[in-house]
Amino acid sequence: MTSNSPTGRATRAGGVLVVALTLAVVAGCLPAGTVGTLAPTLSIADQGDVAIAIQNGMPVPDFGWQPRPRLDLDEGWLVERTDLDPELTMADRSDVLPAIEAEADGRQRADYDDAGWEPIEVPGTINPPPGGQEGGAWYRHHVEIPRSWADQAVTIRIGAANYVADVWLNGTWLGYHEGGSTPFAFEAGGSLRPGDENVLAIRVHALPIGTRSDVAPWGLVDWWNYGGLTGPVWLEAAPPVHVSRADVVAHLDAIDFRVVVHASSGPTDEPSASDGEERTRGRVRLTVFAATVDDANVLDPDPRALIADDRLPLAWASSGIDLPEAGAATVVSLSVLFGDADAWSPSRPALYVLRTRLVAGAGEAAGEGGQMVDELWTTFGIRHVAVDPQQPRVLLNGEPIFLRGVGIHSEKLTFSTAGTLLDGTPAQAPRDILDVLEDAGGVGANLVRAGHLPADPTMLMLADRLGFAVWEEIPMYHVTPLVFDRTMGRGVPQQMLREMALRDMNHPSVLFHGLANESTGGDERTAALAELAEVDRAIDGTRLLGQAAYGWRPDDPTQEPLDVAGFTMYQGVFYGEDPDLDTRRALRTAHEANPTKPIVILEFGRWADTPADEARQLAIFEETYAAIERFRADRPDGFVSAATWWTLHDFATQLPGIGVEDFGLIRPDGRTRPAGEAAADAFAAPAGNGAEQGIDPELARPRVAPPVAGGDWTLALYVAYALGISIAAIGAALFVLTQRGGRATGRMR
């Protein structure tokens, strides 16, 4: 979003061009010497004919909640804000780690005296609005590690740290991570002290926005750049040989399963290839269950809570493997036909639960013996999103869609009774996020644009369960040619995109990945978008790719490498005069420039500071949306597949002289603005009502065929049949299945 002149609301109309020109000048003025040498930590390694993502010496794990031994470090943190050297922060650690530890002056050591440090909430921020300043901070946490973890593979997992984080455990440096919105992990290894107090120390540098052109985001941003440990931190223990992740790529008539089994590099008594030939074999067993989502379990992060009866699996698969040696990983790939099953959509958010078990010492037969070593759980949905080859429109499960969306910033703001912003944090409880999505459903939306960042993981969990499509993106915001050159040259956007795609692999709600927002440059931007598109398709390939380009340039040629042509449309607000007429003209121009691509509108809106502004905001909604509806892709000859209002709620901004952007359809006190009432009538999208739609029990019996190659597949169209249980039990099972796919009582209207 680019609103704004620093001299007040009245001058906002020129904000788009002013900001674009200002950022280009600022980027050009930053010296070439500020380009960092800090390298990405994520790489793609070949494992036979399969690629595997490696970071910090281990496969990138699944960051979802697992039923494993776990220590949540959400209390007990201490912080010291301090000046940090940005040149050290952005330099190759092989060159500067001694200098960083010298700068630390002992803060990284276990015996450092931190008694005078300030307590701080994690997740949280070191610079809350309205007056917080970005900068450096040291975090420390004292935690007692159970003695029983001595023979386990223990990882330190961090949901997000903005912007560069270096991590020490008991004085031993484990590594670093760059990027403020995606998770990362380290093996604790020999630095861990089971049965004793351990000290985790983290140096976090929130580089002030606008001081460098080799980071993302880099320049003036129209949101609040929360720095510090903004995501949760936890320790997780697993067997030395364990399931690292289980990725599901679901098609309308097939499912691809890809399981990564990893052996930690530390000493182990668990079976591995080095223990002798008789202990080198194992087996991966996959079991699929139908999910039931209701008021009782909608906020529960444990996928097992969604299974009504674990005695009624829909299907299972099995494949023998060679257990990896210490420090190595093995990838198991299975492809199976899985047709005639419930497809996920906003109106029918049907979900499945996958249990992946690793069994050691199992025989070659799928059901033969063995010792269960580890298991991993995840949810997934069966859906297919594509561009119609016959017409420029998005198809979801083979049907044309027109999504009505709202922009959401992941933050919780506190206002005074007079409406003055008092505080803000990126930390939201699951109930807070559920409230936000209920507000989105209340204004008739079924699409969420997750600000200009990767989405909050809990928001994605709830979007899957309630039925909201999601557009999420990496923070390539207002990027200039110079910034494209510097960040792409360093590999920063590529790593952020890989991390986002890997984290969110199994979320059916994520239909779109955004690669840039309101950026400039011609050849430079096209080349960067083309490279990022290839990066995304290599990792995932099931999402549509796009950008949010300036609406005042509807014939923007840089859309060519992307699946959809995305725009921010502020006709009659920041440019043009007539919201209806100018929007229609822009859409026709965009369609003529991109005749085979669906048009996706990622922003339209206006601020509402005063009652008069609220009246104008209402007019902008009504006139702009009327123009958009003329070209809806679910109508004959239509080509617009989404329209997104910016935003659902007011949000904090670092733009000078603004403080809070009141573009929201909902006021800070929870009352709906007139534009929000109009949206509820005009959008009327059926989000969150999956359970009320009812799920046909016959569709819960998928047609399953053997894998394309490798593995054993056993059909289980209700195990109750095979067990010969009573007709009454079968009827009860069918009743349970009819209730799944959404919350039984339905919160949304």
XYZ file of C-alpha atoms in Angstrom:
749
model
C 0.000 0.000 0.000
C 1.440 3.352 -0.902
C -0.560 6.063 0.579
C 1.014 8.967 1.792
C 2.548 12.335 1.990
C 4.260 13.069 5.288
C 2.454 16.397 5.665
C -1.032 15.123 6.435
C -4.042 13.342 5.057
C -5.050 16.035 2.634
C -1.972 15.492 0.479
C -2.329 11.720 0.213
C -3.516 11.818 -3.387
C 0.004 12.388 -4.613
C 1.485 9.776 -2.314
C 1.978 6.954 -4.823
C 4.222 8.857 -7.195
C 5.991 10.699 -4.372
C 6.861 7.491 -2.541
C 7.998 5.718 -5.712
C 10.266 8.587 -6.710
C 11.586 9.044 -3.177
C 12.503 5.385 -2.825
C 14.258 5.337 -6.167
C 16.355 8.337 -5.153
C 17.142 6.869 -1.723
C 18.187 3.531 -3.218
C 20.437 5.238 -5.719
C 22.118 7.303 -3.009
C 23.072 4.387 -0.752
C 26.756 3.562 -1.240
C 27.786 0.353 -2.961
C 29.826 -0.568 0.107
C 26.636 -1.327 2.047
C 26.072 -4.569 0.126
C 26.476 -7.349 2.677
C 28.415 -10.572 2.283
C 26.103 -12.577 4.546
C 25.159 -15.716 2.624
C 21.815 -17.549 2.589
C 21.698 -20.555 4.905
C 19.198 -22.645 2.928
C 20.395 -24.788 0.045
C 18.868 -27.426 -2.197
C 20.725 -30.729 -2.239
C 20.181 -33.613 -4.652
C 19.092 -36.862 -3.028
C 19.203 -39.195 -5.976
C 16.485 -37.933 -8.289
C 14.843 -35.900 -5.500
C 15.882 -32.474 -4.191
C 15.877 -31.791 -0.460
C 16.044 -28.428 1.330
C 18.923 -28.245 3.821
C 19.437 -25.474 6.365
C 21.936 -25.314 9.205
C 23.149 -28.830 8.483
C 19.735 -30.533 8.633
C 16.654 -30.913 6.420
C 14.222 -28.032 6.822
C 11.728 -29.533 9.298
C 7.981 -29.309 9.599
C 7.307 -26.415 12.001
C 3.764 -27.459 12.857
C 2.755 -28.628 16.327
C 3.787 -32.239 16.951
C 3.022 -34.687 19.796
C 6.680 -34.840 20.781
C 8.501 -33.758 23.938
C 8.486 -29.976 23.736
C 9.471 -26.947 25.807
C 7.648 -23.751 24.825
C 9.839 -20.769 25.685
C 7.044 -18.201 25.767
C 7.900 -16.953 29.262
C 11.091 -16.066 31.063
C 12.913 -14.050 28.412
C 15.235 -11.179 29.288
C 16.310 -8.479 26.844
C 18.928 -5.770 26.615
C 18.527 -3.240 23.837
C 21.901 -2.097 22.560
C 23.628 -0.632 19.537
C 24.843 -3.269 17.099
C 27.225 -2.792 14.186
C 25.254 -3.286 10.939
C 28.418 -4.050 8.999
C 29.137 -6.964 11.336
C 25.502 -8.059 11.148
C 25.561 -8.240 7.356
C 29.035 -9.779 6.933
C 30.143 -13.352 6.262
C 30.338 -15.082 9.643
C 33.558 -16.856 8.746
C 35.136 -13.392 8.666
C 33.429 -11.583 11.535
C 32.201 -14.081 14.151
C 35.131 -13.278 16.499
C 34.319 -9.571 16.142
C 30.631 -10.214 16.866
C 31.519 -12.148 20.007
C 33.899 -9.375 21.017
C 31.063 -6.883 20.534
C 28.858 -9.181 22.642
C 31.212 -8.701 25.591
C 30.124 -11.992 27.139
C 26.364 -11.735 26.522
C 26.489 -14.996 24.595
C 28.043 -16.960 27.474
C 26.053 -19.109 29.877
C 27.671 -17.497 32.936
C 26.946 -13.889 31.932
C 25.159 -11.873 34.628
C 21.811 -10.824 33.120
C 20.066 -10.139 36.438
C 19.517 -6.493 35.554
C 17.982 -7.146 32.166
C 14.396 -6.288 31.330
C 11.749 -9.034 31.036
C 10.144 -9.199 27.595
C 7.321 -11.170 26.012
C 8.183 -13.612 23.243
C 6.713 -13.585 20.692
C 6.680 -9.814 20.796
C 8.801 -6.889 19.702
C 11.571 -4.563 20.823
C 9.977 -1.556 19.106
C 6.226 -1.390 19.684
C 4.251 1.437 18.106
C 3.665 4.282 18.258
C 7.173 5.341 19.282
C 9.394 2.266 19.241
C 12.647 2.418 17.310
C 14.248 -0.418 15.364
C 17.725 -1.455 16.393
C 19.679 -4.152 18.156
C 18.898 -6.366 21.113
C 20.245 -9.351 22.994
C 17.778 -11.935 24.297
C 18.565 -14.552 26.939
C 16.544 -17.452 28.352
C 17.436 -19.886 31.147
C 15.755 -23.272 30.714
C 16.047 -26.605 32.523
C 16.392 -29.469 30.047
C 14.931 -32.833 31.118
C 17.511 -35.546 31.725
C 15.409 -37.861 29.529
C 16.387 -35.775 26.504
C 19.982 -36.999 26.701
C 19.515 -39.586 23.941
C 17.204 -37.444 21.783
C 17.694 -35.241 18.734
C 16.885 -31.816 20.166
C 16.247 -28.828 17.938
C 15.852 -25.144 18.744
C 13.036 -23.734 16.628
C 12.323 -20.041 16.103
C 9.114 -18.980 14.379
C 10.453 -15.568 13.293
C 13.195 -13.109 14.254
C 13.379 -9.737 12.537
C 15.811 -9.206 10.880
C 19.128 -11.034 11.432
C 19.487 -13.432 14.356
C 22.596 -15.188 15.691
C 21.995 -18.005 18.167
C 24.190 -19.396 20.968
C 23.443 -22.322 23.285
C 25.521 -22.418 26.466
C 28.088 -20.181 24.807
C 28.378 -22.219 21.601
C 27.404 -20.386 18.426
C 24.906 -22.470 16.442
C 24.433 -20.221 13.422
C 22.415 -17.316 12.045
C 19.344 -16.521 10.014
C 18.353 -13.576 7.829
C 14.739 -12.636 7.171
C 12.036 -11.423 9.510
C 8.977 -13.563 8.821
C 9.950 -17.200 8.278
C 11.025 -19.945 10.710
C 14.395 -21.610 11.178
C 15.913 -24.311 13.367
C 19.230 -25.547 14.739
C 20.296 -28.893 16.155
C 21.319 -28.454 19.777
C 23.845 -31.270 19.444
C 26.615 -31.576 21.980
C 25.982 -28.060 23.330
C 22.895 -29.265 25.177
C 23.149 -30.066 28.908
C 20.316 -32.477 29.781
C 19.385 -32.493 33.441
C 20.856 -29.034 33.961
C 20.152 -25.363 33.338
C 20.823 -24.241 29.768
C 21.133 -20.692 28.468
C 19.892 -19.654 25.055
C 21.298 -16.313 23.858
C 20.135 -14.607 20.683
C 21.530 -11.468 19.071
C 18.750 -9.887 16.981
C 19.375 -6.881 14.774
C 16.283 -5.135 13.440
C 17.991 -3.057 10.772
C 16.155 0.273 10.528
C 14.065 0.514 7.385
C 15.611 2.797 4.784
C 19.246 2.371 5.853
C 20.226 -0.414 3.423
C 19.284 -1.469 -0.089
C 20.444 -5.111 0.131
C 17.716 -6.366 2.479
C 13.980 -7.080 2.212
C 12.009 -5.038 3.024
C 14.438 -2.210 2.489
C 12.803 1.223 2.176
C 9.851 3.211 3.392
C 7.060 0.794 4.380
C 3.403 1.475 5.006
C 3.132 -0.835 7.996
C 4.935 -1.234 11.325
C 8.253 -3.054 11.082
C 8.188 -5.058 14.318
C 11.730 -6.084 15.310
C 13.073 -8.731 17.661
C 11.811 -12.242 18.384
C 8.452 -11.794 16.714
C 7.615 -15.500 16.517
C 7.475 -18.279 19.119
C 10.590 -20.112 20.295
C 10.529 -23.721 21.426
C 12.717 -26.782 21.911
C 11.562 -30.064 20.444
C 12.937 -33.540 21.064
C 12.678 -36.434 18.637
C 14.343 -39.827 18.292
C 17.792 -39.621 16.684
C 16.289 -41.140 13.520
C 12.998 -39.369 12.916
C 10.506 -38.037 10.389
C 11.597 -34.498 9.565
C 8.687 -33.539 7.323
C 5.884 -35.053 5.259
C 4.864 -32.932 2.290
C 1.560 -33.491 0.538
C 0.900 -32.308 -2.996
C -2.762 -33.002 -3.609
C -4.325 -33.085 -7.057
C -7.979 -33.648 -7.881
C -7.385 -37.323 -8.661
C -4.054 -38.095 -6.974
C -1.862 -37.338 -4.007
C 1.916 -37.151 -3.942
C 3.485 -37.845 -0.552
C 7.108 -36.909 0.066
C 8.572 -37.918 3.427
C 12.004 -36.874 4.699
C 13.622 -39.161 7.299
C 16.628 -37.642 9.046
C 19.284 -39.086 11.347
C 20.768 -36.518 13.692
C 24.517 -36.107 13.595
C 25.021 -36.809 17.313
C 25.673 -40.179 18.995
C 22.701 -42.519 18.816
C 21.572 -45.917 20.004
C 18.797 -45.908 17.437
C 19.097 -48.159 14.383
C 21.013 -46.689 11.480
C 22.966 -47.927 8.528
C 26.133 -48.095 10.627
C 24.608 -50.605 13.060
C 24.852 -53.542 10.727
C 22.997 -54.853 7.740
C 20.217 -56.428 9.828
C 19.263 -52.993 11.198
C 19.494 -50.904 8.023
C 15.912 -51.414 6.900
C 12.854 -49.585 8.068
C 9.446 -48.626 6.802
C 7.420 -45.450 6.401
C 3.699 -45.949 6.977
C 1.176 -43.291 6.006
C -2.420 -43.238 7.188
C -5.109 -40.808 6.020
C -8.099 -39.844 8.181
C -11.067 -37.582 7.533
C -11.008 -34.376 9.603
C -13.902 -33.002 11.601
C -13.648 -29.315 12.562
C -16.010 -27.887 15.162
C -16.125 -25.301 17.923
C -14.362 -27.649 20.326
C -11.245 -28.236 18.236
C -11.022 -25.312 15.809
C -8.261 -23.632 17.847
C -6.404 -26.828 18.722
C -3.034 -26.959 16.897
C -2.830 -30.757 17.308
C -3.990 -32.410 14.047
C -5.058 -35.468 16.037
C -7.827 -33.378 17.619
C -9.576 -33.259 14.239
C -9.964 -37.043 13.970
C -13.365 -38.176 15.170
C -12.364 -41.848 15.326
C -8.841 -43.056 14.607
C -10.218 -46.565 14.060
C -11.704 -45.391 10.773
C -8.837 -44.449 8.460
C -9.713 -43.768 4.852
C -6.533 -45.228 3.428
C -2.925 -46.032 4.157
C 0.356 -46.407 2.288
C 3.667 -48.036 3.141
C 7.182 -48.087 1.719
C 10.360 -49.787 2.844
C 13.476 -47.632 3.211
C 17.132 -47.816 4.096
C 17.532 -45.973 7.383
C 19.971 -43.079 6.958
C 23.374 -42.905 8.582
C 24.033 -40.271 11.229
C 23.935 -36.790 9.717
C 22.153 -37.958 6.552
C 18.580 -37.966 5.285
C 16.438 -40.234 3.134
C 13.500 -39.150 0.989
C 10.520 -41.440 0.404
C 8.170 -40.514 -2.457
C 4.782 -42.098 -3.073
C 2.214 -41.165 -5.712
C -1.269 -42.606 -5.483
C -4.584 -42.126 -7.185
C -7.115 -40.693 -4.757
C -10.199 -39.695 -6.705
C -13.820 -38.925 -5.879
C -12.865 -37.379 -2.541
C -13.996 -34.108 -0.999
C -12.174 -31.150 -2.505
C -11.201 -28.155 -0.373
C -12.751 -24.800 -1.245
C -13.854 -21.737 0.744
C -17.449 -22.927 0.661
C -16.553 -26.557 1.523
C -13.259 -26.601 3.449
C -12.888 -30.381 3.618
C -9.691 -31.499 5.320
C -7.766 -34.703 5.884
C -5.245 -35.691 8.554
C -2.053 -37.531 7.655
C -0.163 -39.665 10.156
C 3.372 -40.605 9.110
C 5.076 -43.316 11.107
C 8.670 -44.497 10.945
C 9.102 -48.158 11.868
C 12.506 -49.770 12.398
C 13.258 -53.433 11.867
C 10.081 -53.956 9.835
C 9.866 -56.705 7.284
C 9.332 -56.095 3.599
C 5.598 -56.717 3.870
C 3.557 -53.593 4.501
C 1.962 -54.834 7.690
C 4.799 -56.832 9.197
C 6.096 -56.023 12.688
C 8.835 -53.610 13.543
C 9.314 -51.050 16.281
C 7.619 -47.661 15.966
C 10.407 -45.081 16.138
C 8.681 -41.766 15.405
C 5.538 -40.243 13.989
C 4.601 -36.902 12.462
C 1.123 -35.430 11.949
C -0.192 -32.863 9.502
C -3.450 -31.784 7.893
C -4.010 -31.238 4.199
C -6.750 -30.592 1.699
C -7.388 -31.850 -1.808
C -7.686 -28.931 -4.189
C -6.396 -27.830 -7.567
C -5.892 -24.224 -8.571
C -4.977 -23.336 -12.147
C -5.457 -20.837 -14.940
C -8.133 -21.837 -17.428
C -6.381 -22.503 -20.770
C -9.546 -21.469 -22.618
C -10.261 -18.195 -20.825
C -8.243 -15.855 -18.555
C -9.720 -16.906 -15.235
C -8.676 -18.837 -12.138
C -10.125 -22.311 -11.772
C -10.475 -23.880 -8.340
C -11.210 -27.597 -8.610
C -12.128 -27.040 -12.236
C -14.639 -24.271 -11.571
C -14.162 -20.545 -12.280
C -13.968 -18.430 -9.131
C -14.326 -14.802 -8.180
C -12.821 -14.178 -4.750
C -13.728 -11.225 -2.535
C -10.866 -10.314 -0.295
C -9.589 -8.108 2.501
C -6.056 -7.194 3.507
C -4.940 -8.184 7.006
C -1.865 -7.143 8.987
C -0.715 -9.627 11.632
C -0.728 -7.392 14.684
C -2.758 -6.555 17.756
C -3.199 -2.851 18.479
C -4.352 -1.179 21.684
C -6.242 2.125 21.477
C -7.419 4.602 24.088
C -11.112 5.365 24.457
C -10.422 8.468 22.369
C -9.024 6.303 19.552
C -5.327 7.083 20.097
C -2.883 4.260 19.408
C -1.233 3.213 22.671
C 0.590 -0.024 21.841
C 1.010 -2.764 19.291
C 2.522 -6.216 18.942
C 2.840 -8.861 16.226
C 1.926 -11.512 18.818
C -1.659 -12.690 18.519
C -3.331 -15.471 20.441
C -5.244 -18.009 18.328
C -8.496 -16.540 19.653
C -7.419 -13.097 18.394
C -6.803 -14.478 14.913
C -10.116 -16.311 14.942
C -11.801 -13.009 15.775
C -10.075 -11.379 12.797
C -11.288 -14.092 10.441
C -14.776 -13.830 11.872
C -14.639 -10.119 11.051
C -13.531 -11.019 7.517
C -16.462 -13.384 7.177
C -18.725 -10.706 8.590
C -17.953 -8.373 5.687
C -18.511 -11.179 3.192
C -14.883 -11.939 2.323
C -13.531 -15.365 1.403
C -9.974 -14.272 0.490
C -7.310 -12.886 2.813
C -4.234 -11.033 1.631
C -1.693 -11.442 4.434
C -0.295 -7.938 4.375
C 3.040 -7.797 2.568
C 4.599 -10.735 4.392
C 4.285 -14.497 4.779
C 1.076 -15.250 6.653
C 0.904 -15.984 10.360
C 0.969 -19.814 10.713
C -2.045 -19.857 13.035
C -3.982 -17.758 10.559
C -3.255 -20.364 7.876
C -4.362 -23.174 10.184
C -7.666 -21.389 10.737
C -8.047 -20.418 7.077
C -7.746 -24.103 6.181
C -10.371 -25.044 8.735
C -12.842 -22.207 8.161
C -12.592 -21.812 4.418
C -10.609 -18.704 3.462
C -8.398 -18.539 0.404
C -5.053 -16.857 1.110
C -2.630 -14.694 -0.841
C 0.708 -14.513 0.985
C 3.935 -12.967 -0.220
C 7.556 -12.214 0.485
C 8.420 -8.617 1.491
C 9.726 -7.406 -1.883
C 7.992 -4.104 -1.281
C 8.564 -0.974 -3.399
C 11.649 -2.593 -4.854
C 13.741 -0.547 -7.262
C 16.073 -1.909 -9.970
C 19.066 -1.394 -7.672
C 17.367 -3.230 -4.809
C 16.364 -6.090 -7.116
C 19.982 -6.368 -8.212
C 21.425 -6.316 -4.689
C 18.926 -8.558 -2.924
C 18.651 -11.116 -5.722
C 22.428 -11.117 -6.022
C 22.683 -12.008 -2.346
C 19.945 -14.662 -2.617
C 17.705 -13.053 0.012
C 14.296 -13.179 -1.770
C 15.017 -16.681 -3.045
C 15.590 -17.975 0.492
C 12.535 -16.168 1.885
C 10.370 -17.684 -0.841
C 11.719 -21.194 -0.291
C 11.182 -20.899 3.458
C 7.611 -19.653 3.019
C 6.790 -22.389 0.494
C 8.289 -25.137 2.659
C 6.579 -23.934 5.830
C 3.156 -23.713 4.204
C 3.380 -26.688 1.862
C 0.361 -28.556 3.244
C -2.035 -25.615 3.647
C -4.775 -25.900 1.005
C -5.956 -22.351 1.756
C -2.815 -20.829 0.207
C -3.822 -20.413 -3.432
C -1.397 -17.613 -4.349
C 2.214 -16.670 -3.727
C 3.088 -13.011 -4.260
C 6.600 -12.152 -5.422
C 6.632 -8.330 -5.301
C 4.490 -5.345 -4.351
C 4.320 -1.995 -6.179
C 7.871 -2.230 -7.471
C 9.635 -0.444 -10.293
C 12.022 -1.359 -13.070
C 11.387 -3.110 -16.363
C 13.941 -5.708 -17.389
C 15.318 -5.940 -13.851
C 11.916 -6.675 -12.343
C 10.943 -9.103 -15.096
C 14.168 -11.049 -14.647
C 13.771 -11.158 -10.859
C 10.147 -12.296 -11.078
C 11.065 -14.977 -13.606
C 13.797 -16.338 -11.335
C 11.556 -16.277 -8.274
C 8.802 -18.041 -10.206
C 11.213 -20.852 -11.056
C 12.323 -21.054 -7.420
C 8.725 -21.393 -6.262
C 7.735 -23.963 -8.863
C 10.742 -26.107 -8.021
C 9.725 -26.228 -4.343
C 5.955 -26.330 -4.720
C 4.217 -25.825 -8.048
C 0.643 -25.963 -6.734
C 0.097 -22.232 -6.163
C -0.494 -19.472 -8.678
C 2.180 -16.811 -8.774
C 1.711 -13.075 -9.107
C 2.712 -9.605 -8.003
C 0.865 -6.471 -6.925
C 1.804 -3.952 -9.623
C 0.827 -0.285 -9.669
C -2.687 0.241 -11.012
C -1.690 3.469 -12.723
C 0.339 1.278 -15.104
C -2.232 -1.356 -16.126
C -0.198 -2.359 -19.186
C 2.803 -3.202 -16.988
C 4.902 -5.632 -19.111
C 6.588 -7.321 -16.126
C 3.553 -9.592 -15.579
C 4.813 -11.920 -18.326
C 6.577 -14.578 -16.139
C 3.629 -14.894 -13.734
C 0.401 -16.886 -13.668
C -1.898 -13.993 -12.798
C -1.629 -10.253 -13.418
C -2.048 -8.535 -10.066
C -2.644 -4.829 -9.481
C -3.390 -2.291 -6.768
C -6.258 -0.115 -8.002
C -6.644 3.360 -6.484
C -8.419 5.175 -9.302
C -10.138 8.235 -7.899
C -8.001 8.036 -4.746
C -4.321 8.429 -5.612
C -4.659 8.841 -9.381
C -7.425 9.386 -11.892
C -10.690 11.133 -11.100
C -13.620 8.741 -11.561
C -13.400 5.460 -9.586
C -15.920 3.684 -11.799
C -14.907 4.898 -15.240
C -11.147 4.981 -14.613
C -11.176 1.516 -13.006
C -13.058 0.064 -15.974
C -10.584 1.635 -18.381
C -7.635 0.315 -16.380
C -9.079 -3.197 -16.269
C -9.668 -3.260 -20.011
C -6.111 -2.069 -20.583
C -4.749 -4.700 -18.203
C -6.727 -7.398 -19.989
C -5.541 -6.273 -23.415
C -1.933 -6.335 -22.173
C -2.402 -9.775 -20.574
C -5.042 -11.534 -22.683
C -4.314 -15.024 -21.284
C -3.887 -14.091 -17.622
C -6.577 -13.629 -14.981
C -6.562 -10.168 -13.424
C -6.310 -10.153 -9.632
C -6.981 -6.893 -7.780
C -4.964 -6.975 -4.583
C -5.856 -3.536 -3.240
C -8.584 -0.978 -3.661
C -9.673 1.318 -0.877
C -9.455 4.666 0.872
C -8.767 6.067 4.325
C -11.572 7.192 6.652
C -10.307 9.657 9.258
C -13.527 11.602 9.669
C -17.255 11.142 9.009
C -16.758 12.950 5.713
C -13.906 10.579 4.860
C -16.112 7.608 5.746
C -18.683 8.857 3.250
C -15.994 9.125 0.585
C -14.645 5.695 1.534
C -18.128 4.260 1.013
C -18.378 5.899 -2.398
C -14.967 4.500 -3.398
C -16.081 1.016 -2.425
C -19.386 1.190 -4.237
C -18.081 2.767 -7.440
C -14.858 0.771 -7.703
C -16.473 -2.553 -6.879
C -19.265 -1.871 -9.375
C -16.599 -1.427 -12.051
C -14.832 -4.633 -11.013
C -18.000 -6.721 -11.008
C -18.533 -5.994 -14.682
C -15.554 -8.260 -15.417
C -16.017 -11.062 -12.865
C -14.301 -14.225 -14.060
C -17.204 -16.449 -12.982
C -19.332 -14.770 -15.635
C -19.137 -15.267 -19.410
C -16.185 -13.381 -20.913
C -15.037 -12.238 -17.458
C -11.356 -12.044 -16.522
C -11.116 -10.621 -12.958
C -10.701 -13.467 -10.448
C -10.319 -11.507 -7.208
C -11.032 -8.104 -5.694
C -9.369 -7.210 -2.379
C -10.260 -4.241 -0.204
C -7.366 -2.609 1.638
C -7.855 -3.246 4.586
C -10.120 -5.107 7.018
C -8.844 -3.227 10.102
C -6.852 -0.061 10.644
C -3.132 -0.715 11.011
C -0.009 0.882 12.427
C 2.421 2.500 10.003
C 5.909 3.960 10.144
C 5.098 6.539 7.490
C 5.941 9.986 8.881
C 3.012 11.993 10.186
C 0.449 9.195 9.921
C 0.739 6.743 12.847
C -2.368 4.721 12.011
C -3.728 3.977 8.555
C -7.491 3.976 8.956
C -8.363 2.202 5.715
C -10.268 -0.446 7.655
C -13.795 -1.579 6.985
C -13.999 -1.972 10.764
C -13.183 0.782 13.260
C -10.770 0.194 16.170
C -13.730 -0.014 18.566
C -15.135 -2.952 16.572
C -17.967 -1.083 14.859
C -18.353 -1.549 11.133
C -17.867 1.486 8.919
C -20.401 2.205 6.172
C -18.020 0.778 3.571
C -17.867 -2.436 5.611
C -21.651 -2.670 5.646
C -21.664 -2.185 1.882
C -19.014 -4.895 1.521
C -21.085 -7.342 3.552
C -23.972 -6.823 1.114
C -21.885 -6.803 -2.067
C -19.277 -9.477 -1.280
C -21.551 -12.053 0.377
C -18.956 -14.803 -0.047
C -19.741 -18.090 1.772
C -16.559 -18.317 3.848
C -16.519 -20.313 7.042
C -19.776 -22.164 6.340
C -18.332 -25.491 5.271
C -20.053 -27.515 7.967
C -23.393 -25.914 7.242
C -23.075 -26.963 3.616
C -22.956 -30.591 4.715
C -20.499 -33.151 3.364
C -21.810 -36.014 1.247
C -20.681 -39.235 2.970
C -20.381 -40.956 -0.385
C -17.681 -38.468 -1.370
C -15.732 -39.444 1.726
C -15.014 -42.811 0.132
C -12.084 -42.021 -2.149
C -11.212 -44.206 -5.102
C -7.653 -45.287 -4.369
C -5.233 -47.048 -6.695
C -1.660 -48.292 -6.149
C 1.319 -45.948 -6.229
C 2.839 -45.104 -9.567
C 6.164 -46.442 -8.422
C 7.425 -48.044 -5.212
C 5.735 -48.723 -1.919
C 2.711 -50.757 -0.912
C -0.803 -49.357 -0.886
C -3.701 -50.873 1.016
C -7.232 -49.647 0.387
C -9.265 -48.830 3.504
C -12.684 -47.536 2.527
C -13.744 -47.503 6.118
C -11.834 -50.053 8.065
C -15.118 -50.887 9.750
C -16.060 -52.996 6.734
C -12.875 -55.024 6.942
C -13.349 -55.558 10.655
C -16.944 -56.568 10.185
C -18.371 -54.254 12.825
C -22.074 -53.815 13.198
C -24.338 -51.902 10.872
C -25.029 -49.499 13.716
C -21.329 -48.643 14.029
C -21.076 -48.065 10.280
C -23.994 -45.686 10.453
C -22.382 -43.818 13.314
C -19.153 -43.481 11.345
C -20.999 -42.092 8.349
C -22.749 -39.593 10.603
C -19.354 -38.403 11.877
C -18.074 -37.975 8.339
C -21.084 -35.884 7.372
C -20.083 -33.386 10.034
C -16.548 -32.736 8.838
C -15.209 -30.075 6.564
C -15.927 -27.081 8.775
C -17.322 -26.122 12.140
C -20.566 -27.863 12.848
C -22.291 -24.858 14.326
C -20.717 -22.306 12.023
C -19.616 -18.941 13.386
C -19.729 -17.098 10.058
C -22.788 -15.612 8.516
